[in-house]
mmCIF file of C-alpha atoms and ligand atoms in Angstrom:
data_model
loop_
_atom_site.group_PDB
_atom_site.id
_atom_site.type_symbol
_atom_site.label_atom_id
_atom_site.label_comp_id
_atom_site.label_asym_id
_atom_site.label_seq_id
_atom_site.Cartn_x
_atom_site.Cartn_y
_atom_site.Cartn_z
ATOM 1 C CA MET A 1 20.518 -84.602 -10.001
ATOM 2 C CA ALA A 2 19.474 -80.764 -9.971
ATOM 3 C CA THR A 3 17.817 -79.561 -6.837
ATOM 4 C CA GLY A 4 15.979 -76.653 -5.656
ATOM 5 C CA GLU A 5 15.766 -73.782 -8.013
ATOM 6 C CA PHE A 6 17.834 -75.625 -10.770
ATOM 7 C CA ASP A 7 15.352 -78.389 -10.589
ATOM 8 C CA ILE A 8 12.488 -75.857 -11.128
ATOM 9 C CA ILE A 9 14.362 -74.498 -14.273
ATOM 10 C CA GLU A 10 15.200 -77.931 -15.680
ATOM 11 C CA GLN A 11 11.442 -79.160 -14.962
ATOM 12 C CA PHE A 12 9.601 -76.226 -16.435
ATOM 13 C CA PHE A 13 11.617 -73.845 -18.119
ATOM 14 C CA THR A 14 14.182 -75.817 -20.285
ATOM 15 C CA HIS A 15 12.699 -75.833 -23.794
ATOM 16 C CA PRO A 16 14.234 -76.180 -27.379
ATOM 17 C CA VAL A 17 15.123 -72.909 -28.826
ATOM 18 C CA LYS A 18 13.362 -72.345 -31.909
ATOM 19 C CA GLY A 19 13.036 -69.419 -34.460
ATOM 20 C CA PRO A 20 15.726 -67.378 -35.975
ATOM 21 C CA TRP A 21 17.403 -66.138 -32.922
ATOM 22 C CA GLN A 22 19.431 -69.104 -31.949
ATOM 23 C CA SER A 23 21.254 -69.347 -28.484
ATOM 24 C CA GLN A 24 22.949 -72.227 -26.671
ATOM 25 C CA GLY A 25 19.862 -72.374 -24.387
ATOM 26 C CA VAL A 26 19.200 -72.332 -20.642
ATOM 27 C CA GLY A 27 21.992 -72.974 -18.285
ATOM 28 C CA ASP A 28 24.838 -70.282 -18.777
ATOM 29 C CA ASP A 29 25.470 -67.034 -17.185
ATOM 30 C CA CYS A 30 24.027 -65.225 -20.470
ATOM 31 C CA ALA A 31 22.372 -66.333 -23.540
ATOM 32 C CA LEU A 32 24.619 -65.806 -26.512
ATOM 33 C CA ILE A 33 22.489 -64.785 -29.453
ATOM 34 C CA THR A 34 23.820 -64.480 -33.053
ATOM 35 C CA LEU A 35 22.131 -61.746 -35.131
ATOM 36 C CA GLY A 36 23.458 -61.596 -38.652
ATOM 37 C CA GLN A 37 27.009 -60.598 -38.353
ATOM 38 C CA GLN A 38 26.667 -59.754 -34.724
ATOM 39 C CA ARG A 39 26.431 -61.530 -31.446
ATOM 40 C CA ILE A 40 25.031 -60.307 -28.191
ATOM 41 C CA ALA A 41 24.760 -61.748 -24.666
ATOM 42 C CA VAL A 42 21.748 -61.279 -22.672
ATOM 43 C CA THR A 43 21.160 -61.879 -18.958
ATOM 44 C CA THR A 44 18.462 -61.189 -16.281
ATOM 45 C CA ASP A 45 18.696 -61.240 -12.611
ATOM 46 C CA MET A 46 15.693 -60.685 -10.129
ATOM 47 C CA MET A 47 16.411 -59.366 -6.626
ATOM 48 C CA ALA A 48 14.179 -58.429 -3.675
ATOM 49 C CA MET A 49 14.869 -56.360 -0.580
ATOM 50 C CA THR A 50 15.287 -58.689 2.401
ATOM 51 C CA THR A 51 16.126 -61.732 0.201
ATOM 52 C CA HIS A 52 19.126 -60.123 -1.744
ATOM 53 C CA PHE A 53 19.634 -57.028 0.377
ATOM 54 C CA LEU A 54 19.663 -56.268 3.982
ATOM 55 C CA ALA A 55 16.346 -54.628 4.799
ATOM 56 C CA ASP A 56 18.009 -51.362 5.775
ATOM 57 C CA ALA A 57 20.758 -51.515 3.121
ATOM 58 C CA ASN A 58 21.964 -48.019 1.583
ATOM 59 C CA PRO A 59 19.760 -47.497 -1.415
ATOM 60 C CA GLU A 60 22.903 -46.099 -3.392
ATOM 61 C CA ASP A 61 24.509 -49.468 -2.671
ATOM 62 C CA VAL A 62 21.281 -51.419 -3.734
ATOM 63 C CA GLY A 63 21.147 -49.550 -6.963
ATOM 64 C CA TYR A 64 24.900 -50.160 -7.726
ATOM 65 C CA LYS A 65 24.741 -53.843 -6.791
ATOM 66 C CA ALA A 66 21.561 -54.539 -8.749
ATOM 67 C CA LEU A 67 23.317 -53.550 -11.676
ATOM 68 C CA ALA A 68 26.714 -54.928 -10.879
ATOM 69 C CA VAL A 69 25.366 -58.527 -10.641
ATOM 70 C CA ASN A 70 23.954 -58.283 -14.048
ATOM 71 C CA LEU A 71 27.255 -56.838 -15.483
ATOM 72 C CA SER A 72 29.003 -59.714 -13.639
ATOM 73 C CA ASP A 73 26.975 -62.143 -15.916
ATOM 74 C CA LEU A 74 28.076 -60.153 -19.022
ATOM 75 C CA ALA A 75 31.636 -60.400 -17.683
ATOM 76 C CA ALA A 76 31.226 -64.112 -17.402
ATOM 77 C CA ALA A 77 30.389 -64.348 -21.076
ATOM 78 C CA GLY A 78 33.251 -61.993 -22.211
ATOM 79 C CA ALA A 79 30.795 -59.421 -23.477
ATOM 80 C CA ILE A 80 31.011 -55.694 -23.527
ATOM 81 C CA PRO A 81 28.102 -53.986 -21.477
ATOM 82 C CA ARG A 82 26.005 -51.825 -23.737
ATOM 83 C CA ALA A 83 22.419 -51.577 -22.317
ATOM 84 C CA PHE A 84 20.068 -52.551 -19.581
ATOM 85 C CA PHE A 85 16.112 -52.638 -18.849
ATOM 86 C CA LEU A 86 15.045 -51.935 -15.180
ATOM 87 C CA GLY A 87 11.917 -53.596 -13.791
ATOM 88 C CA LEU A 88 10.940 -52.170 -10.308
ATOM 89 C CA GLY A 89 8.347 -53.224 -7.918
ATOM 90 C CA LEU A 90 7.909 -50.609 -5.369
ATOM 91 C CA ALA A 91 6.207 -50.932 -1.673
ATOM 92 C CA GLN A 92 5.581 -47.133 -1.703
ATOM 93 C CA ARG A 93 6.886 -44.067 -3.341
ATOM 94 C CA ASP A 94 9.876 -43.037 -1.370
ATOM 95 C CA ASP A 95 11.854 -40.261 -3.061
ATOM 96 C CA ALA A 96 14.916 -40.465 -0.693
ATOM 97 C CA TRP A 97 15.134 -44.229 -1.496
ATOM 98 C CA LEU A 98 14.445 -43.802 -5.230
ATOM 99 C CA SER A 99 17.024 -40.911 -5.393
ATOM 100 C CA GLY A 100 19.717 -42.962 -3.727
ATOM 101 C CA PHE A 101 19.022 -46.077 -5.671
ATOM 102 C CA SER A 102 18.930 -44.299 -9.070
ATOM 103 C CA ARG A 103 22.230 -42.429 -8.174
ATOM 104 C CA GLY A 104 24.181 -45.739 -7.349
ATOM 105 C CA MET A 105 22.938 -47.515 -10.358
ATOM 106 C CA MET A 106 23.455 -44.652 -12.871
ATOM 107 C CA ALA A 107 26.838 -43.964 -11.620
ATOM 108 C CA LEU A 108 28.003 -47.476 -12.488
ATOM 109 C CA ALA A 109 25.974 -47.574 -15.720
ATOM 110 C CA GLN A 110 27.832 -44.488 -16.716
ATOM 111 C CA SER A 111 31.392 -45.910 -15.846
ATOM 112 C CA ALA A 112 30.589 -49.286 -17.586
ATOM 113 C CA GLY A 113 29.035 -47.584 -20.730
ATOM 114 C CA CYS A 114 25.972 -49.569 -20.123
ATOM 115 C CA PHE A 115 22.718 -47.337 -20.546
ATOM 116 C CA LEU A 116 19.080 -47.581 -19.483
ATOM 117 C CA LEU A 117 16.734 -48.140 -22.355
ATOM 118 C CA GLY A 118 13.658 -49.035 -20.831
ATOM 119 C CA GLY A 119 11.937 -50.882 -17.914
ATOM 120 C CA ASP A 120 8.626 -51.069 -16.089
ATOM 121 C CA THR A 121 7.394 -49.741 -12.594
ATOM 122 C CA THR A 122 4.674 -51.341 -10.639
ATOM 123 C CA ARG A 123 3.436 -51.384 -6.978
ATOM 124 C CA THR A 124 4.191 -54.612 -4.939
ATOM 125 C CA PRO A 125 1.135 -56.540 -3.956
ATOM 126 C CA VAL A 126 -0.383 -56.276 -0.557
ATOM 127 C CA VAL A 127 0.487 -59.401 1.802
ATOM 128 C CA GLN A 128 -1.086 -59.436 5.251
ATOM 129 C CA GLY A 129 -2.028 -55.824 5.153
ATOM 130 C CA GLN A 130 1.393 -54.582 3.812
ATOM 131 C CA HIS A 131 2.940 -54.050 0.276
ATOM 132 C CA ALA A 132 5.667 -56.671 -0.352
ATOM 133 C CA PRO A 133 9.374 -55.223 0.030
ATOM 134 C CA ASN A 134 10.842 -53.682 -3.275
ATOM 135 C CA SER A 135 11.841 -56.067 -6.025
ATOM 136 C CA ILE A 136 14.303 -55.118 -8.733
ATOM 137 C CA CYS A 137 14.471 -57.137 -12.044
ATOM 138 C CA ILE A 138 17.411 -56.091 -14.533
ATOM 139 C CA THR A 139 18.110 -57.340 -18.000
ATOM 140 C CA ALA A 140 21.372 -56.468 -19.443
ATOM 141 C CA ILE A 141 22.769 -56.768 -23.021
ATOM 142 C CA GLY A 142 26.448 -56.925 -23.989
ATOM 143 C CA GLU A 143 28.246 -57.091 -27.321
ATOM 144 C CA LEU A 144 30.549 -59.798 -28.494
ATOM 145 C CA PRO A 145 32.692 -60.261 -31.482
ATOM 146 C CA PRO A 146 31.041 -62.523 -33.968
ATOM 147 C CA ASP A 147 31.371 -66.278 -33.011
ATOM 148 C CA ALA A 148 33.127 -65.501 -29.711
ATOM 149 C CA GLY A 149 31.640 -65.673 -26.046
ATOM 150 C CA LEU A 150 32.369 -67.805 -23.079
ATOM 151 C CA THR A 151 29.967 -70.273 -21.616
ATOM 152 C CA ARG A 152 30.256 -72.725 -18.566
ATOM 153 C CA ALA A 153 30.731 -75.565 -21.257
ATOM 154 C CA GLY A 154 34.135 -76.205 -22.787
ATOM 155 C CA ALA A 155 36.465 -76.929 -20.097
ATOM 156 C CA CYS A 156 38.786 -79.820 -21.113
ATOM 157 C CA ILE A 157 40.439 -82.570 -19.232
ATOM 158 C CA GLY A 158 43.770 -81.191 -18.024
ATOM 159 C CA ASP A 159 42.867 -77.565 -18.015
ATOM 160 C CA ASP A 160 43.652 -75.532 -15.159
ATOM 161 C CA ILE A 161 41.035 -73.650 -13.028
ATOM 162 C CA TRP A 162 41.757 -70.071 -12.042
ATOM 163 C CA VAL A 163 39.769 -67.492 -10.075
ATOM 164 C CA SER A 164 40.071 -63.713 -9.868
ATOM 165 C CA GLY A 165 40.419 -61.688 -6.831
ATOM 166 C CA PHE A 166 40.299 -62.924 -3.231
ATOM 167 C CA LEU A 167 37.324 -65.068 -1.923
ATOM 168 C CA GLY A 168 35.251 -65.219 1.284
ATOM 169 C CA ALA A 169 34.666 -61.402 2.323
ATOM 170 C CA PRO A 170 31.044 -61.065 1.244
ATOM 171 C CA TYR A 171 29.725 -64.217 3.208
ATOM 172 C CA ALA A 172 31.991 -63.124 6.231
ATOM 173 C CA ALA A 173 30.409 -59.579 6.115
ATOM 174 C CA LEU A 174 26.832 -61.138 5.892
ATOM 175 C CA MET A 175 27.434 -63.604 8.946
ATOM 176 C CA HIS A 176 28.678 -60.448 10.830
ATOM 177 C CA HIS A 177 25.550 -58.409 10.053
ATOM 178 C CA TRP A 178 23.572 -61.188 11.111
ATOM 179 C CA GLY A 179 25.268 -61.426 14.444
ATOM 180 C CA LYS A 180 26.721 -65.132 13.782
ATOM 181 C CA TRP A 181 30.400 -64.185 13.520
ATOM 182 C CA GLN A 182 32.329 -61.688 15.171
ATOM 183 C CA MET A 183 34.791 -59.673 13.117
ATOM 184 C CA SER A 184 37.023 -56.708 14.487
ATOM 185 C CA SER A 185 35.538 -53.419 13.078
ATOM 186 C CA GLU A 186 38.673 -52.970 10.869
ATOM 187 C CA ASN A 187 38.173 -56.294 9.164
ATOM 188 C CA PHE A 188 34.542 -56.049 8.967
ATOM 189 C CA ALA A 189 34.609 -52.765 7.186
ATOM 190 C CA LEU A 190 37.025 -54.323 4.538
ATOM 191 C CA ALA A 191 34.746 -57.295 4.089
ATOM 192 C CA ASP A 192 31.506 -55.145 3.895
ATOM 193 C CA VAL A 193 32.635 -53.071 0.981
ATOM 194 C CA ARG A 194 32.997 -56.525 -1.006
ATOM 195 C CA LEU A 195 29.301 -57.383 0.108
ATOM 196 C CA HIS A 196 27.802 -54.068 -0.951
ATOM 197 C CA ARG A 197 30.051 -53.013 -3.819
ATOM 198 C CA PRO A 198 31.183 -56.026 -5.773
ATOM 199 C CA GLU A 199 33.262 -55.173 -8.779
ATOM 200 C CA PRO A 200 32.012 -56.878 -11.974
ATOM 201 C CA ARG A 201 35.069 -58.006 -13.787
ATOM 202 C CA ASN A 202 34.175 -56.938 -17.476
ATOM 203 C CA GLN A 203 37.863 -56.156 -18.690
ATOM 204 C CA LEU A 204 38.911 -59.484 -17.456
ATOM 205 C CA GLY A 205 36.023 -61.242 -19.040
ATOM 206 C CA GLN A 206 36.949 -59.567 -22.264
ATOM 207 C CA ALA A 207 40.521 -60.620 -21.995
ATOM 208 C CA LEU A 208 39.604 -64.020 -21.279
ATOM 209 C CA LEU A 209 37.645 -64.594 -24.658
ATOM 210 C CA LYS A 210 40.670 -65.877 -26.455
ATOM 211 C CA ILE A 211 42.101 -67.669 -23.334
ATOM 212 C CA ALA A 212 39.564 -69.382 -21.361
ATOM 213 C CA THR A 213 37.804 -72.496 -22.320
ATOM 214 C CA ALA A 214 34.823 -72.228 -19.743
ATOM 215 C CA CYS A 215 33.854 -69.446 -17.494
ATOM 216 C CA ALA A 216 31.151 -68.530 -14.694
ATOM 217 C CA ASP A 217 30.757 -65.623 -12.294
ATOM 218 C CA ILE A 218 30.610 -66.807 -8.597
ATOM 219 C CA SER A 219 27.214 -65.655 -7.236
ATOM 220 C CA ASP A 220 26.294 -68.963 -5.385
ATOM 221 C CA GLY A 221 29.421 -69.792 -4.047
ATOM 222 C CA LEU A 222 32.763 -71.188 -5.483
ATOM 223 C CA VAL A 223 32.078 -74.701 -5.303
ATOM 224 C CA ALA A 224 28.196 -74.338 -6.692
ATOM 225 C CA ASP A 225 29.509 -72.022 -9.568
ATOM 226 C CA VAL A 226 32.341 -74.250 -10.377
ATOM 227 C CA GLY A 227 29.886 -77.197 -10.191
ATOM 228 C CA HIS A 228 28.030 -75.612 -12.959
ATOM 229 C CA ILE A 229 31.423 -75.654 -15.174
ATOM 230 C CA ALA A 230 31.791 -79.289 -14.239
ATOM 231 C CA GLU A 231 28.170 -80.091 -15.249
ATOM 232 C CA ARG A 232 28.051 -78.099 -18.450
ATOM 233 C CA SER A 233 31.414 -79.344 -19.573
ATOM 234 C CA LYS A 234 30.988 -82.937 -18.441
ATOM 235 C CA CYS A 235 33.987 -83.196 -16.351
ATOM 236 C CA GLN A 236 35.120 -83.003 -12.749
ATOM 237 C CA VAL A 237 36.865 -80.126 -11.025
ATOM 238 C CA LEU A 238 39.477 -80.735 -8.496
ATOM 239 C CA LEU A 239 40.189 -77.709 -6.319
ATOM 240 C CA SER A 240 43.306 -77.287 -4.011
ATOM 241 C CA TRP A 241 42.610 -75.932 -0.644
ATOM 242 C CA ASP A 242 45.942 -74.339 -0.262
ATOM 243 C CA ALA A 243 45.691 -72.470 -3.649
ATOM 244 C CA LEU A 244 42.508 -70.704 -2.598
ATOM 245 C CA PRO A 245 43.044 -66.827 -2.476
ATOM 246 C CA VAL A 246 41.785 -65.846 1.139
ATOM 247 C CA HIS A 247 40.450 -62.168 1.416
ATOM 248 C CA PRO A 248 42.695 -60.279 3.821
ATOM 249 C CA SER A 249 39.587 -59.456 6.034
ATOM 250 C CA LEU A 250 39.343 -63.110 6.932
ATOM 251 C CA LYS A 251 42.339 -63.257 9.266
ATOM 252 C CA GLU A 252 40.449 -63.779 12.450
ATOM 253 C CA LEU A 253 38.121 -66.729 11.345
ATOM 254 C CA ASP A 254 38.558 -70.226 12.584
ATOM 255 C CA ASP A 255 39.241 -73.216 9.910
ATOM 256 C CA GLU A 256 35.412 -74.043 9.938
ATOM 257 C CA GLN A 257 34.260 -70.595 9.224
ATOM 258 C CA LEU A 258 37.052 -70.227 6.608
ATOM 259 C CA ARG A 259 36.007 -73.468 4.913
ATOM 260 C CA GLU A 260 32.325 -72.096 4.754
ATOM 261 C CA ALA A 261 33.327 -68.659 3.460
ATOM 262 C CA LEU A 262 35.721 -69.674 0.795
ATOM 263 C CA LEU A 263 33.953 -72.763 -0.614
ATOM 264 C CA PHE A 264 30.255 -71.890 -0.135
ATOM 265 C CA GLY A 265 29.952 -68.058 0.323
ATOM 266 C CA GLY A 266 27.958 -66.341 -2.419
ATOM 267 C CA ASP A 267 27.944 -62.862 -3.676
ATOM 268 C CA GLU A 268 31.620 -62.984 -4.644
ATOM 269 C CA TYR A 269 31.078 -61.733 -8.453
ATOM 270 C CA GLU A 270 34.596 -62.903 -9.067
ATOM 271 C CA LEU A 271 35.241 -64.963 -12.344
ATOM 272 C CA VAL A 272 36.129 -68.712 -12.243
ATOM 273 C CA PHE A 273 37.402 -70.025 -15.460
ATOM 274 C CA SER A 274 39.291 -73.017 -17.049
ATOM 275 C CA ALA A 275 42.335 -72.625 -19.307
ATOM 276 C CA PRO A 276 44.824 -74.750 -20.970
ATOM 277 C CA VAL A 277 48.198 -75.305 -19.178
ATOM 278 C CA THR A 278 49.804 -73.550 -22.193
ATOM 279 C CA ALA A 279 48.031 -70.245 -21.130
ATOM 280 C CA ARG A 280 49.788 -69.952 -17.776
ATOM 281 C CA THR A 281 52.385 -67.369 -18.849
ATOM 282 C CA GLU A 282 49.775 -65.261 -20.585
ATOM 283 C CA LEU A 283 47.463 -65.498 -17.375
ATOM 284 C CA GLN A 284 50.207 -64.821 -14.975
ATOM 285 C CA ALA A 285 51.094 -61.551 -17.135
ATOM 286 C CA LEU A 286 47.334 -60.645 -17.138
ATOM 287 C CA SER A 287 47.246 -61.172 -13.340
ATOM 288 C CA LYS A 288 50.329 -58.718 -12.992
ATOM 289 C CA TYR A 289 49.390 -55.987 -15.405
ATOM 290 C CA GLY A 290 45.503 -56.348 -15.679
ATOM 291 C CA THR A 291 42.682 -55.146 -13.380
ATOM 292 C CA VAL A 292 42.550 -57.904 -11.023
ATOM 293 C CA SER A 293 44.855 -60.520 -9.797
ATOM 294 C CA LEU A 294 44.384 -64.155 -10.962
ATOM 295 C CA HIS A 295 44.983 -67.305 -8.964
ATOM 296 C CA ARG A 296 45.424 -70.854 -10.182
ATOM 297 C CA ILE A 297 43.402 -73.099 -7.908
ATOM 298 C CA GLY A 298 42.697 -76.346 -9.367
ATOM 299 C CA THR A 299 42.575 -78.592 -12.386
ATOM 300 C CA ILE A 300 39.911 -80.414 -14.647
ATOM 301 C CA ARG A 301 39.834 -84.240 -14.788
ATOM 302 C CA SER A 302 37.487 -86.801 -15.930
ATOM 303 C CA GLY A 303 34.497 -87.722 -13.984
ATOM 304 C CA ASN A 304 31.806 -85.249 -12.510
ATOM 305 C CA GLY A 305 31.180 -82.834 -9.620
ATOM 306 C CA VAL A 306 33.649 -80.916 -7.542
ATOM 307 C CA TRP A 307 36.405 -82.425 -5.471
ATOM 308 C CA LEU A 308 38.878 -80.637 -3.019
ATOM 309 C CA GLU A 309 42.369 -81.566 -2.098
ATOM 310 C CA THR A 310 42.555 -80.741 1.627
ATOM 311 C CA LYS A 311 45.572 -79.143 3.396
ATOM 312 C CA ASP A 312 46.317 -82.896 4.544
ATOM 313 C CA GLY A 313 46.395 -83.864 0.677
ATOM 314 C CA GLU A 314 43.336 -85.973 1.042
ATOM 315 C CA GLN A 315 40.707 -85.698 -1.897
ATOM 316 C CA VAL A 316 37.185 -85.285 -0.788
ATOM 317 C CA SER A 317 33.956 -84.661 -2.865
ATOM 318 C CA VAL A 318 32.328 -81.184 -1.968
ATOM 319 C CA THR A 319 28.631 -79.947 -2.871
ATOM 320 C CA GLY A 320 26.901 -76.970 -1.520
ATOM 321 C CA GLY A 321 26.392 -73.339 -1.965
ATOM 322 C CA PHE A 322 23.364 -70.955 -2.061
ATOM 323 C CA ASN A 323 20.104 -72.325 -3.688
ATOM 324 C CA HIS A 324 16.793 -70.448 -3.561
ATOM 325 C CA PHE A 325 14.310 -73.400 -2.829
ATOM 326 C CA SER A 326 16.881 -75.569 -1.366
ATOM 327 C CA GLU A 327 15.452 -78.156 1.061
ATOM 328 C CA ASN A 328 18.363 -77.846 3.451
HETATM 329 P P1 LIG B 1 23.021 -66.684 -12.898
HETATM 330 O O1 LIG B 1 23.364 -67.137 -11.258
HETATM 331 O O2 LIG B 1 24.425 -66.424 -13.524
HETATM 332 O O3 LIG B 1 22.162 -65.637 -12.760
HETATM 333 P P2 LIG B 1 21.683 -69.318 -12.575
HETATM 334 O O4 LIG B 1 22.800 -70.271 -12.323
HETATM 335 O O5 LIG B 1 20.821 -68.524 -11.654
HETATM 336 O O6 LIG B 1 22.334 -67.876 -13.413
HETATM 337 O O7 LIG B 1 20.736 -69.815 -13.735
HETATM 338 C C1 LIG B 1 21.065 -70.947 -14.551
HETATM 339 C C2 LIG B 1 20.462 -70.769 -15.949
HETATM 340 O O8 LIG B 1 18.977 -70.823 -15.660
HETATM 341 C C3 LIG B 1 20.733 -69.439 -16.546
HETATM 342 O O9 LIG B 1 20.896 -69.802 -17.858
HETATM 343 C C4 LIG B 1 19.303 -68.677 -16.450
HETATM 344 O O10 LIG B 1 19.148 -67.763 -17.706
HETATM 345 C C5 LIG B 1 18.386 -69.966 -16.529
HETATM 346 N N1 LIG B 1 17.146 -69.509 -15.810
HETATM 347 C C6 LIG B 1 16.702 -69.202 -14.492
HETATM 348 N N2 LIG B 1 15.682 -69.126 -14.303
HETATM 349 C C7 LIG B 1 14.907 -69.189 -15.384
HETATM 350 C C8 LIG B 1 13.561 -69.281 -15.790
HETATM 351 N N3 LIG B 1 12.446 -69.020 -14.992
HETATM 352 N N4 LIG B 1 13.181 -69.317 -17.249
HETATM 353 C C9 LIG B 1 14.146 -69.845 -18.161
HETATM 354 N N5 LIG B 1 15.500 -69.766 -17.626
HETATM 355 C C10 LIG B 1 15.921 -69.480 -16.549
HETATM 356 MG MG1 LIG B 2 26.158 -65.737 -13.096
#
């Protein structure tokens, strides 16, 4: 059963799609909309200072990341980023913050070829005598070939599960910021870049259009997001602990911390996807010559939910990850 934010979405915001703009409906990283001969992917992400960013985060990083997480959803659909809209709620006018924020955002927009077409700017409400922290809502639009586009549905029994890049760094950096974990300054610096400057995998997503059967980006944690693939594809994911790609900054972590960071840490913005066994050679070549390395981390089988083969060869059910409104 859905819990927390997903329960809210299911209960109040899942309605049949009517009208000429047909899409697959709520539940994927993007809505894929067919418009005559064309297809677009649309996503929106809402973020607030202190919830999604450290209160004192560098505004240039905030601007960069606010757009990057939306581009990452377009990557999960395999779409080419084209345009975005920016809704801003500001506690006050702070030109130094705005200048850094827009610089970080527009530099990424430029390099991704995704342009700002509009938005809205308001002041945040007063709560207990103070304006609430800045909030940012971005809607991004990408282009797809007609009839193409990746969703979380489509994984088939027997498929492999793959993930891009190396996992765990953003969560470890956050734990260090919060004073819960101690990392050496060298490893922390390596991990912190991954927290503040995630790299949306748009080129990879586009390359996967003809290869992957289902795809998601990892925003809430590997288990949570691969769980969305299991749910939407009506199958079970079996992950192999030994195959998980560990970010080099995590060397000092103990087993429990490593488990938490790799399985449940959010903010990765890597792609996790299923592909048939016959695609292994092609994916290995893509890993070698493409923009990011790819790792085969599990398989799809019948059933539901996410299971993990531990390093002792035992298979256990796993659940968890970030969830706004979770009761835990
Ligand atoms: P992501 O992490 O990729 O942004 P989520 O997993 O948070 O996506 O969202 C799951 C699905 O629920 C998405 O398809 C999203 O568009 C949809 N969704 C989330 N909130 C709402 C809402 N308030 N109204 C309608 N759909 C929503
Ligand atoms: Mg997503």
